[in-house]
Tab-separated table of C-alpha atoms and ligand atoms in Angstrom:
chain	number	residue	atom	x	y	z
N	3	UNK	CA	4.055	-28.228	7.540
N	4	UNK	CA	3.101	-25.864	4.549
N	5	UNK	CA	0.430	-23.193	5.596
N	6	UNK	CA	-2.271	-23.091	3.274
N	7	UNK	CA	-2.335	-20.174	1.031
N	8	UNK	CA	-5.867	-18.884	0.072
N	9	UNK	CA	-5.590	-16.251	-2.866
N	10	UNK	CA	-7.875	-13.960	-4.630
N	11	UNK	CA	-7.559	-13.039	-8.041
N	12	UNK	CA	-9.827	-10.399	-8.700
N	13	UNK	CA	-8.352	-10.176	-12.404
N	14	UNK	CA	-10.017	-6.943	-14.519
N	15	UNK	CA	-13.259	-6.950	-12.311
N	16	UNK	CA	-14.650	-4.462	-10.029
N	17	UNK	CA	-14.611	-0.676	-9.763
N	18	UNK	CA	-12.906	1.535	-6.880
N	19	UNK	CA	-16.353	1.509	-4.514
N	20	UNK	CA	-16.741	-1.908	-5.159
N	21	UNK	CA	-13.167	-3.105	-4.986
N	22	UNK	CA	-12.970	-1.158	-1.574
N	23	UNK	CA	-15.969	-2.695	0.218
N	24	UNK	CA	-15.089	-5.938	-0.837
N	25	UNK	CA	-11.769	-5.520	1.100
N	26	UNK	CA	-13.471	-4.157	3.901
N	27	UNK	CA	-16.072	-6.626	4.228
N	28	UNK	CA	-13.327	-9.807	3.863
N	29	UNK	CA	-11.376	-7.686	6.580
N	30	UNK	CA	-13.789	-8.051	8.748
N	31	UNK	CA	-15.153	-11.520	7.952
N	32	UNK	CA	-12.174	-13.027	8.072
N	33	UNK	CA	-10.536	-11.165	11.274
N	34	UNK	CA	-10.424	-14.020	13.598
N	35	UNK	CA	-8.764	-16.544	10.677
N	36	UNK	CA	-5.542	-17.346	11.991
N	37	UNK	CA	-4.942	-21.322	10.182
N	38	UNK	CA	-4.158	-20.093	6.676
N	39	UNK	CA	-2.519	-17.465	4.737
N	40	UNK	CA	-5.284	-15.202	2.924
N	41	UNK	CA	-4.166	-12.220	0.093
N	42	UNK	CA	-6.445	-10.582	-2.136
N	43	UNK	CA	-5.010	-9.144	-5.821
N	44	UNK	CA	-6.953	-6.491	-6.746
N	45	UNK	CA	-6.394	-4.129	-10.118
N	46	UNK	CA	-3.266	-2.454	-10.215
N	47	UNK	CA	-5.012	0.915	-9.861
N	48	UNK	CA	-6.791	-0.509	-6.849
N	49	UNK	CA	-4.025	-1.998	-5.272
N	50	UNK	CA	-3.138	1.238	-3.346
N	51	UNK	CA	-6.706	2.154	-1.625
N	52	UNK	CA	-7.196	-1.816	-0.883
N	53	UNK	CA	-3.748	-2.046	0.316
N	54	UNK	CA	-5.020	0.831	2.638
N	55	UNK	CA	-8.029	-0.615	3.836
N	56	UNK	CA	-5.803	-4.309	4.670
N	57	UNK	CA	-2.811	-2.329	6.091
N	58	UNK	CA	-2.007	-4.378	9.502
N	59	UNK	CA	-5.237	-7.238	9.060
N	60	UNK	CA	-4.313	-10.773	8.460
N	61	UNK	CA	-5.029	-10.121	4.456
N	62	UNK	CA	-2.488	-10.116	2.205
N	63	UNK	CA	-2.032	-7.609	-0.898
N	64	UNK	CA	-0.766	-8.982	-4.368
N	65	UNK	CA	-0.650	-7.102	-7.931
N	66	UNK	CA	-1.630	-9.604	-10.892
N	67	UNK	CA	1.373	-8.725	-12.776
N	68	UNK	CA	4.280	-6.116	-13.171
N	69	UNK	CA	7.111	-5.222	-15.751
N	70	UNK	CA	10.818	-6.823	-14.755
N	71	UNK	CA	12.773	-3.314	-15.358
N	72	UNK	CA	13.618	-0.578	-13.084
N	73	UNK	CA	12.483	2.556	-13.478
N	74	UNK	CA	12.773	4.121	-16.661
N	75	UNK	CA	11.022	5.019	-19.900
N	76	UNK	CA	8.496	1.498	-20.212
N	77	UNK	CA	5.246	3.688	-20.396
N	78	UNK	CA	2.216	1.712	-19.525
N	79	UNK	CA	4.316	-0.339	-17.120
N	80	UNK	CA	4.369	-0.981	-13.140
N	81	UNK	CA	7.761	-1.313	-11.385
N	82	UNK	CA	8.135	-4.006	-8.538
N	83	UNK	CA	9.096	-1.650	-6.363
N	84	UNK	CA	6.110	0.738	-7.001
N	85	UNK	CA	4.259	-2.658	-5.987
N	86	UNK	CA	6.013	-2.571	-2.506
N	87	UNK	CA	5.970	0.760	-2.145
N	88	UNK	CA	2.184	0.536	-2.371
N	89	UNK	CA	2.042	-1.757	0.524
N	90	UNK	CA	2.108	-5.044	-1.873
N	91	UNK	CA	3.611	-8.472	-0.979
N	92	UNK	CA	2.989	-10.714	-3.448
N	93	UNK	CA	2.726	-10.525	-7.404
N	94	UNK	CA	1.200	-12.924	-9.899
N	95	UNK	CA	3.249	-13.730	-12.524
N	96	UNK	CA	2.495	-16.108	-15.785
N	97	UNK	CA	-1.216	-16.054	-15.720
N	98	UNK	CA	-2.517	-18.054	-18.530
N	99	UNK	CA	-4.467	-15.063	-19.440
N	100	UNK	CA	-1.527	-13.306	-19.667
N	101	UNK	CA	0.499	-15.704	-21.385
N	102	UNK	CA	-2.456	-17.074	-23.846
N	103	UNK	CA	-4.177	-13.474	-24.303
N	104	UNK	CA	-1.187	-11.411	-23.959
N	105	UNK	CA	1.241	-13.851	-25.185
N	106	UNK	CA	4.164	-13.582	-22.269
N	107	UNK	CA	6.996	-16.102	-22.679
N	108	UNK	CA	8.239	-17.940	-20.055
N	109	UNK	CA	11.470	-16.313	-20.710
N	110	UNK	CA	9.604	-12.695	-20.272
N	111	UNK	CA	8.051	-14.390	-16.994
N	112	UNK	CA	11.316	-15.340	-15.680
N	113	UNK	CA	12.788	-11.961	-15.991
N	114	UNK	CA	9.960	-10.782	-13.754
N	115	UNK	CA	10.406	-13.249	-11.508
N	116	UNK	CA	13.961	-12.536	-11.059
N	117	UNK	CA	12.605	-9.208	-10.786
N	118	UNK	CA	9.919	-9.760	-8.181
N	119	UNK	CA	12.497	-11.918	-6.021
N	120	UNK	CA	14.676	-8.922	-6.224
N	121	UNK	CA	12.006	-5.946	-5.130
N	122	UNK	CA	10.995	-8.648	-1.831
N	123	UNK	CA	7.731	-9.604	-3.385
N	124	UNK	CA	6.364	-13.073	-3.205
N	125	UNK	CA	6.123	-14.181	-6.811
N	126	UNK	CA	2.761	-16.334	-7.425
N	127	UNK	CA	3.633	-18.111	-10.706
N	128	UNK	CA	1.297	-19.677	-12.692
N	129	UNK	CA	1.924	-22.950	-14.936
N	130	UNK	CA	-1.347	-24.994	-16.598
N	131	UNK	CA	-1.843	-26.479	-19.558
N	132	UNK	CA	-4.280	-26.449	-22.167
N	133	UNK	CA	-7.125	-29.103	-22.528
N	134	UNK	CA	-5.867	-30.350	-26.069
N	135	UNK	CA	-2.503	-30.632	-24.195
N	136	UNK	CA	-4.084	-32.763	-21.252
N	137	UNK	CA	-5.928	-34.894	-23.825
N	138	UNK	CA	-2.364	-35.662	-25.859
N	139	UNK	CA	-1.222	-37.097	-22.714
N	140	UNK	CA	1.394	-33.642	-22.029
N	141	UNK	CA	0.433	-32.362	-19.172
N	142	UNK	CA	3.355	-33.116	-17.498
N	143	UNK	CA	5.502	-31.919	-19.866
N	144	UNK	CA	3.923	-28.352	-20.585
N	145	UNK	CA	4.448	-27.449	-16.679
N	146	UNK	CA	7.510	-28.726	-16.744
N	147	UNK	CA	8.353	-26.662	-19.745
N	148	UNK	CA	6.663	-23.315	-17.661
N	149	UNK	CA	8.735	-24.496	-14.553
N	150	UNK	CA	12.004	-24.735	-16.756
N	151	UNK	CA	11.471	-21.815	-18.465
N	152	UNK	CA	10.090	-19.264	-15.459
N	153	UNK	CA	12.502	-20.498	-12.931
N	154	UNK	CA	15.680	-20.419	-15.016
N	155	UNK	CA	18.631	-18.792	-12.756
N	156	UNK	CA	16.338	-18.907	-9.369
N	157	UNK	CA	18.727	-19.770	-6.443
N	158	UNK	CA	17.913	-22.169	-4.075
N	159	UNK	CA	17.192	-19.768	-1.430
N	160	UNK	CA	15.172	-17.633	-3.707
N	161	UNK	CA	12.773	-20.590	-4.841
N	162	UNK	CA	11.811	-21.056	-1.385
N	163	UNK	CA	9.926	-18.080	-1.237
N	164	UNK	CA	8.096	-18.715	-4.604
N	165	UNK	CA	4.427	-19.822	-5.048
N	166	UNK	CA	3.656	-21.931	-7.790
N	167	UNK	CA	0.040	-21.969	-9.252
N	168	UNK	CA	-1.028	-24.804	-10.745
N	169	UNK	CA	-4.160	-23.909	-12.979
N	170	UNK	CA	-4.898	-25.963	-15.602
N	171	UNK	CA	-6.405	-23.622	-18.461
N	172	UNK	CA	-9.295	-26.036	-18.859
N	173	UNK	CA	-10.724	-25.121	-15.341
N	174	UNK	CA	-10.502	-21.373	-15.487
N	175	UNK	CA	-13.893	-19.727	-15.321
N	176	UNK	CA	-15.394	-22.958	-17.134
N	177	UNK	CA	-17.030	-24.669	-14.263
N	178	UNK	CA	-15.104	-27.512	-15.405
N	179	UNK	CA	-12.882	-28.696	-12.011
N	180	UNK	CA	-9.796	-30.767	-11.745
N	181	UNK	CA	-10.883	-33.808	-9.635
N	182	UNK	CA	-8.991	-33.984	-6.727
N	183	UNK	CA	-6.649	-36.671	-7.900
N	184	UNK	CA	-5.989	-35.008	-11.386
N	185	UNK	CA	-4.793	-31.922	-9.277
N	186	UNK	CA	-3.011	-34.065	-6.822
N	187	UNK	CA	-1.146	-35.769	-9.844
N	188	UNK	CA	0.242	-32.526	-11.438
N	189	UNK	CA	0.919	-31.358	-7.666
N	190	UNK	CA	3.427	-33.934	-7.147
N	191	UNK	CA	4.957	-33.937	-10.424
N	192	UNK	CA	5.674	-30.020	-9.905
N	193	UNK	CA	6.987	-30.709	-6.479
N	194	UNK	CA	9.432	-33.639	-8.202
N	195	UNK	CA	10.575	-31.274	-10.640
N	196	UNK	CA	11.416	-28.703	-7.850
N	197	UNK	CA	13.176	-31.647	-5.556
N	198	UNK	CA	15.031	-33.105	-8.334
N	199	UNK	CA	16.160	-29.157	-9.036
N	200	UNK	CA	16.829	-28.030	-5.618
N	201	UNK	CA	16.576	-30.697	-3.822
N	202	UNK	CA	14.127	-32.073	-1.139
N	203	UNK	CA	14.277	-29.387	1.599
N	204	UNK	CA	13.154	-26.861	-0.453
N	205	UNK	CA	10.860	-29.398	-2.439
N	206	UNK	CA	9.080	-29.656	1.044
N	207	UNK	CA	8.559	-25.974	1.852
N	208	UNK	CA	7.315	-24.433	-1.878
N	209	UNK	CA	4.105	-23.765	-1.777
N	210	UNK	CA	1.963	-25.057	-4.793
N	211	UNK	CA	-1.883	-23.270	-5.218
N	212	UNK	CA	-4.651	-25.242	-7.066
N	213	UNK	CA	-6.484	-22.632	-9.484
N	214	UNK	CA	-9.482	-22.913	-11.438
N	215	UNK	CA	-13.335	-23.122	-10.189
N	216	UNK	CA	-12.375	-23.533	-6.660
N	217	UNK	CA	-14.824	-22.792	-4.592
N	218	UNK	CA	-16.891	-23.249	-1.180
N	219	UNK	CA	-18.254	-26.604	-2.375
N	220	UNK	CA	-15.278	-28.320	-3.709
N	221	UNK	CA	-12.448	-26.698	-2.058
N	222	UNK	CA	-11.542	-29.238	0.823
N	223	UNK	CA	-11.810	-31.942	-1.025
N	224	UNK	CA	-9.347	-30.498	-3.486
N	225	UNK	CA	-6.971	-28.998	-0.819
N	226	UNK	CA	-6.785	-31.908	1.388
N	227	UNK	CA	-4.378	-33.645	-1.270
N	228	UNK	CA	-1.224	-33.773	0.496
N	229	UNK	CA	0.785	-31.285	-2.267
N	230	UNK	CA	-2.341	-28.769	-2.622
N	231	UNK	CA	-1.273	-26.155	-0.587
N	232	UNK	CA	-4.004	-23.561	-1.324
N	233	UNK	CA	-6.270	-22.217	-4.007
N	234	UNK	CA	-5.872	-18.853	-6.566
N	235	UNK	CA	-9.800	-18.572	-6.950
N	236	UNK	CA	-11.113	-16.349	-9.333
N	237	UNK	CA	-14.533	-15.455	-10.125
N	238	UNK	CA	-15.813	-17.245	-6.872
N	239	UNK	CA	-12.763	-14.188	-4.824
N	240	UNK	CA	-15.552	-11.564	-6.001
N	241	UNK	CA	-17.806	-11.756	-3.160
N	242	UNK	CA	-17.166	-11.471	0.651
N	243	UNK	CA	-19.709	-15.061	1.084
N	244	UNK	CA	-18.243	-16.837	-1.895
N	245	UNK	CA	-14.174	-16.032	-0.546
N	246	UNK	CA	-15.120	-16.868	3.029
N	247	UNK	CA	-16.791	-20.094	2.465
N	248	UNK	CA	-13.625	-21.318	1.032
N	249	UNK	CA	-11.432	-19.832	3.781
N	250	UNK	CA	-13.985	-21.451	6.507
N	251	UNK	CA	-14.111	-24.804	4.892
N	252	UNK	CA	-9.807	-25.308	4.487
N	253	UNK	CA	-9.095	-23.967	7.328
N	254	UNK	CA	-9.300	-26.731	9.481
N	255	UNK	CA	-7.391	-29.023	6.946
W	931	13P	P1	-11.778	-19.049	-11.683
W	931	13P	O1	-11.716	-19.376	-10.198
W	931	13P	O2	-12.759	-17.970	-12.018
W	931	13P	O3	-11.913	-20.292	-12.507
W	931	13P	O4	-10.342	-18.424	-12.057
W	931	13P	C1	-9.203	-19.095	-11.687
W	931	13P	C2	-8.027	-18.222	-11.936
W	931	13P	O5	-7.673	-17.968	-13.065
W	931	13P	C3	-7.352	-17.637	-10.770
W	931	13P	O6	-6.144	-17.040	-11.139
């Protein structure tokens, strides 16, 4: 059975007194959660002082991106292993802000996924396509092309410890929420791709997020599809109530 993974993406929001007391606060709302996996992803310059504040809870600490090289002369760029050495486990990787803002490649991705897999971190990669895409009857195809494309040269063994985020960029920060069923749909078409890739075993134990408008109202419904196995939740991750609400309502799924 997949354990349901409940990530926040706190994406370029909050300052240092803010980021720290949001930590502490979901540190000690959620202290007696044991059911589901919980991480928060703060800033990278916040990432140290909340990693500090979660060291030995049951939160998790992610970064929302990092560079794929080792050390060296990349100025403006965070290493993997500065991530771990910072007390992160996870890293989001592929965010459509990042690949429709920024404009990252799914080739760049995969070299920081390689990367990520490399330095121990947890990579959280994100796939979703764009509303004119789901209306030309792609969907499908687009994630497939992410999956292709962000995966290439992942062993076996490696994939196993990946995340995969489906957000569909039509449902981020718009309101606008996949139905359960449109979620569940995409869900088991990413966990076909990974079967018919690496076959069922590790098919069964990937991990695949929902992202986009989750939050305390529509969260179960969405996450008791059998292939939704958690939620990346932005803007409703911002606020100890908001976060909780989601964690208390899954976590009897
Ligand atoms: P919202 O929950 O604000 O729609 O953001 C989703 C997201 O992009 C999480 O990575």
């Amino acid at each position: 059975m997949r354990r349901l993974l409940i990530a926040g993406n706190w994406k370029m929001n909050l300052k240092l007194d803010s980021a720290k007391a949001l930590a502490q606060g979901l540190k000690d709302a959620a202290a007696g959660v044991t059911e589901v996996d919980i991480a928060v992803c703060p800033s990278p310059i916040y990432v140290q002082p909340v990693a500090e504040i979660l060291s030995g809870s049951n939160i998790g600490v992610g970064a929302q991106n990092a560079y794929f090289e080792k050390a060296g002369a990349f100025t403006g760029e965070i290493e993997m292993a500065m991530l771990t050495d910072v007390g992160c486990q996870y890293v989001i990787l592929g965010h459509s802000e990042r690949r429709h803002i920024i404009g990252e490649s799914s080739e760049l991705i995969n070299l920081k996924v390689r990367a990520a897999l490399a330095a121990g971190l947890v990579p959280i990669v994100c796939i979703g396509e764009l509303l004119k895409e789901r209306e030309a009857n792609v969907t499908n195809d687009v994630n497939r092309r992410q999956l292709d494309g962000s995966f290439s040269g992942v062993s076996a063994e490696d994939m196993k410890k990946c995340v995969i985020a489906y957000e569909p960029v039509w449902a981020i920060g718009t309101g606008k929420v996949a139905t359960p069923d449109q979620a569940q749909e995409v869900h088991a078409d990413v966990r076909a791709w990974i079967a018919e890739r690496y076959g069922k075993e590790v098919a069964d134990v990937v991990r695949i997020q929902y992202g986009g408008s989750v939050k305390g109202s529509n969260a179960a419904e969405i996450l008791s599809k059998p292939d939704v196995d958690g939620a990346l939740v932005g803007g409703a991750s911002l606020k100890v109530d908001a976060f909780m609400e989601i964690i208390n309502n899954v976590k009897a799924l």
